[in-house]
């Protein structure tokens, strides 16, 4: 049944969009010429555009729609909460039921003694909170000099001034005079691109030890925290070698610094456990969550901190907060999302059934002549494209040229798969079925074949 009713022709929508809407991370001029694809509605793992085309969303929106699209329960909870209490703040000695219930639930789900929740509206805001929080924590302990936050190149922690500073994206730092002072970046554990002749294990240790070197170089008395994603998401689904995280944990234990684990993508089942730090056996002092917290149905994020951090911060007035911190509608939606994740055993199904199925099929893509490596953790995966599988060489063309060609073939084949440079990444809704995984793989393989053919034709296979 064609459900498209009563909307302007696609070209008119695109023209209005181009005239008045500035898109994130986009070259407006180019996009305006081409016209943005207009997404109308979605159900499960499938999007429908304004032309009635059905697209398999291999990215769960932007790594966030964990329970899939079209869950009426969330719409109903939101409507009920809007009628009852659409908004109230938590600044001046007031609170409300949705934020109380959600905080208690998060304390129960989060590992270890991460029992205290500060809310924001986005992952970027939550990381801004973290930056102020860790500096305030050390100041409260009489150690004002501990201000430096160590992060990693090619990390993504958001787009606000603090988020983009903590992130290690050079293209972002180049715009707006970033990073902010006292943010220091060490190298990423990306063996495929940077490991040279080392074994992955040697390389993982070497990259982890850069953290220790940085602490010793700057002085322990200057370093406040280390921040990292369990698996780098926007950086291209970069999975660190096995030796990396144990060594990072050893260093964080040895020196007096806080460990912030950014779970914005990895949280709420993405890696096959509730949190990425459980999959990778990391013990954070603070985690950042967003995205899967509400499966993207409402904007909400949080910093979840340990008993000790909460106690220290509780000793002062923390002069920080957002109008929408702990927004009642977003909190109610998040709570309903967590209920669904839990009651429908979505995380367990990912871990024990669907992610192993996807892993087998995804890793088989490494046989494709264009694929240098295929990586996967739970329901996030990547393939690195290369003209030479033996040497893992990059393409002679500018980074991202080939990735973009491949993404266009995916788009043309009704599969959303993102490219990060010349890595192709997926992060489908966690509710994807085995049949839908087969379709995803079939379309991905076809896109790789079409990309290979185009590269040969245009003499780009070098
Ligand atoms: N931390 C991590 C690890 C993220 O992936 C943020 C923080 C910031 O969250 P907000 O809610 O402020 O966007 C993110 C967001 C992409 C892409 O194209 C990735 C993100 C956002 C937008 C695009 O891969 N990650």
XYZ file of C-alpha atoms in Angstrom, residues 227-415:
189
model
C 38.381 10.117 27.996
C 37.772 7.440 25.362
C 35.081 5.512 23.502
C 35.231 1.729 24.140
C 35.087 1.277 20.357
C 35.609 4.442 18.298
C 32.343 4.917 16.439
C 32.355 8.006 14.243
C 36.099 7.451 13.785
C 35.258 4.377 11.707
C 34.379 1.572 14.146
C 37.989 1.177 15.219
C 38.397 -1.820 17.509
C 41.556 -1.602 19.614
C 43.879 -4.639 19.742
C 43.231 -6.923 22.747
C 46.255 -5.612 24.621
C 45.085 -2.001 24.599
C 42.348 -1.676 27.217
C 43.999 -3.765 29.985
C 47.059 -1.526 29.700
C 44.935 1.654 29.725
C 43.174 0.366 32.850
C 46.520 -0.385 34.529
C 47.714 3.151 33.824
C 44.473 4.750 35.044
C 44.713 2.670 38.236
C 48.342 3.588 38.805
C 48.026 7.354 38.412
C 45.593 9.624 40.143
C 43.354 10.413 37.154
C 39.710 9.832 36.361
C 38.634 7.545 33.539
C 35.708 8.822 31.458
C 34.270 6.212 29.125
C 32.130 7.726 26.380
C 29.311 5.221 25.898
C 27.201 7.458 23.651
C 27.331 4.874 20.856
C 28.401 1.750 22.768
C 25.781 2.024 25.515
C 22.445 0.201 25.729
C 23.281 -3.007 23.947
C 25.288 -1.893 20.937
C 28.304 -4.078 21.803
C 26.251 -7.036 23.074
C 26.211 -5.927 26.721
C 24.399 -3.039 28.348
C 27.592 -0.996 28.215
C 30.746 -1.143 26.110
C 32.875 -1.012 29.253
C 31.401 -4.384 30.244
C 32.299 -5.901 26.868
C 35.852 -4.577 27.139
C 36.264 -5.016 30.875
C 36.920 -1.357 31.681
C 36.192 0.250 35.064
C 35.247 3.891 34.488
C 34.689 6.649 37.050
C 32.266 8.387 34.711
C 30.337 7.278 31.640
C 28.668 9.452 29.011
C 25.395 8.110 27.626
C 22.918 9.444 25.025
C 21.533 8.014 21.765
C 20.386 4.478 22.770
C 19.215 5.806 26.148
C 15.975 6.816 24.423
C 16.645 4.970 21.149
C 16.647 8.465 19.658
C 12.917 8.966 20.292
C 13.643 11.986 22.506
C 16.812 14.020 22.990
C 18.342 13.005 26.315
C 21.847 12.273 27.547
C 23.646 11.857 30.843
C 26.896 11.692 32.729
C 26.713 8.785 35.155
C 29.309 9.099 37.906
C 30.696 6.939 40.694
C 29.751 7.237 44.362
C 33.092 8.873 45.076
C 32.846 11.478 42.289
C 29.271 12.280 43.326
C 30.291 12.686 46.930
C 33.116 15.089 46.123
C 30.974 17.149 43.741
C 28.193 17.124 46.326
C 30.479 19.077 48.641
C 30.033 22.223 46.588
C 27.418 23.986 44.539
C 28.140 22.719 41.012
C 27.252 25.766 38.927
C 26.129 23.885 35.895
C 22.841 22.813 34.303
C 20.691 22.976 31.211
C 17.071 24.095 30.947
C 16.272 20.613 29.712
C 18.386 18.633 32.200
C 16.191 15.669 33.101
C 13.315 16.815 30.877
C 10.216 14.908 32.053
C 9.000 13.862 28.592
C 12.452 12.723 27.484
C 12.981 10.926 30.808
C 9.642 9.112 30.524
C 10.443 8.077 26.947
C 13.904 6.841 27.986
C 12.398 4.826 30.811
C 9.933 3.164 28.459
C 12.773 2.445 26.023
C 14.772 0.763 28.808
C 11.705 -1.272 29.769
C 11.409 -2.548 26.194
C 15.147 -3.312 25.936
C 14.948 -5.241 29.181
C 11.604 -7.049 28.885
C 12.145 -8.068 25.285
C 15.657 -9.258 26.144
C 17.021 -7.263 23.212
C 20.561 -7.045 24.610
C 20.702 -10.803 25.249
C 19.335 -11.565 21.783
C 22.027 -9.373 20.251
C 24.771 -11.023 22.292
C 23.709 -14.611 21.863
C 21.915 -14.747 18.566
C 21.821 -11.923 16.042
C 25.275 -10.369 16.560
C 27.066 -13.743 16.169
C 25.018 -14.291 12.992
C 25.968 -10.857 11.655
C 29.607 -11.427 12.664
C 29.913 -14.541 10.534
C 28.479 -12.821 7.474
C 30.313 -9.541 8.048
C 33.713 -11.154 8.490
C 33.161 -13.079 5.261
C 33.220 -9.689 3.470
C 36.984 -9.730 4.080
C 37.131 -12.075 1.047
C 36.027 -9.253 -1.218
C 38.884 -7.903 -3.370
C 38.305 -4.349 -2.074
C 38.230 -5.182 1.635
C 41.429 -4.927 3.691
C 39.835 -5.827 7.011
C 36.372 -6.464 8.443
C 35.828 -5.609 12.109
C 32.790 -6.121 14.303
C 31.808 -5.843 17.965
C 28.199 -6.681 18.712
C 26.087 -4.631 16.323
C 28.719 -2.159 15.163
C 30.967 -3.076 12.292
C 33.316 -1.721 9.644
C 35.242 -2.711 6.556
C 38.356 -0.907 5.372
C 38.546 -0.470 1.600
C 41.931 -0.788 -0.057
C 43.503 -1.170 -3.497
C 45.993 -3.661 -1.992
C 44.908 -6.186 0.626
C 48.486 -7.300 1.332
C 49.946 -3.926 2.232
C 46.720 -2.330 3.596
C 47.622 0.622 1.387
C 45.309 3.638 1.150
C 43.982 4.724 -2.238
C 45.931 7.247 -4.287
C 42.747 9.322 -4.564
C 41.926 11.735 -1.706
C 40.776 9.978 1.467
C 37.028 9.444 1.326
C 36.713 9.486 -2.475
C 36.237 5.728 -2.671
C 34.202 5.575 0.540
C 31.795 8.107 -0.903
C 31.463 6.118 -4.144
C 30.621 3.035 -2.105
C 28.127 4.929 0.042
C 26.390 6.195 -3.099
C 26.063 2.632 -4.360
C 24.603 1.624 -0.989
C 22.164 4.524 -1.157
C 21.255 3.554 -4.715
C 20.599 0.033 -3.469
C 18.395 1.142 -0.606
C 20.904 0.456 2.133
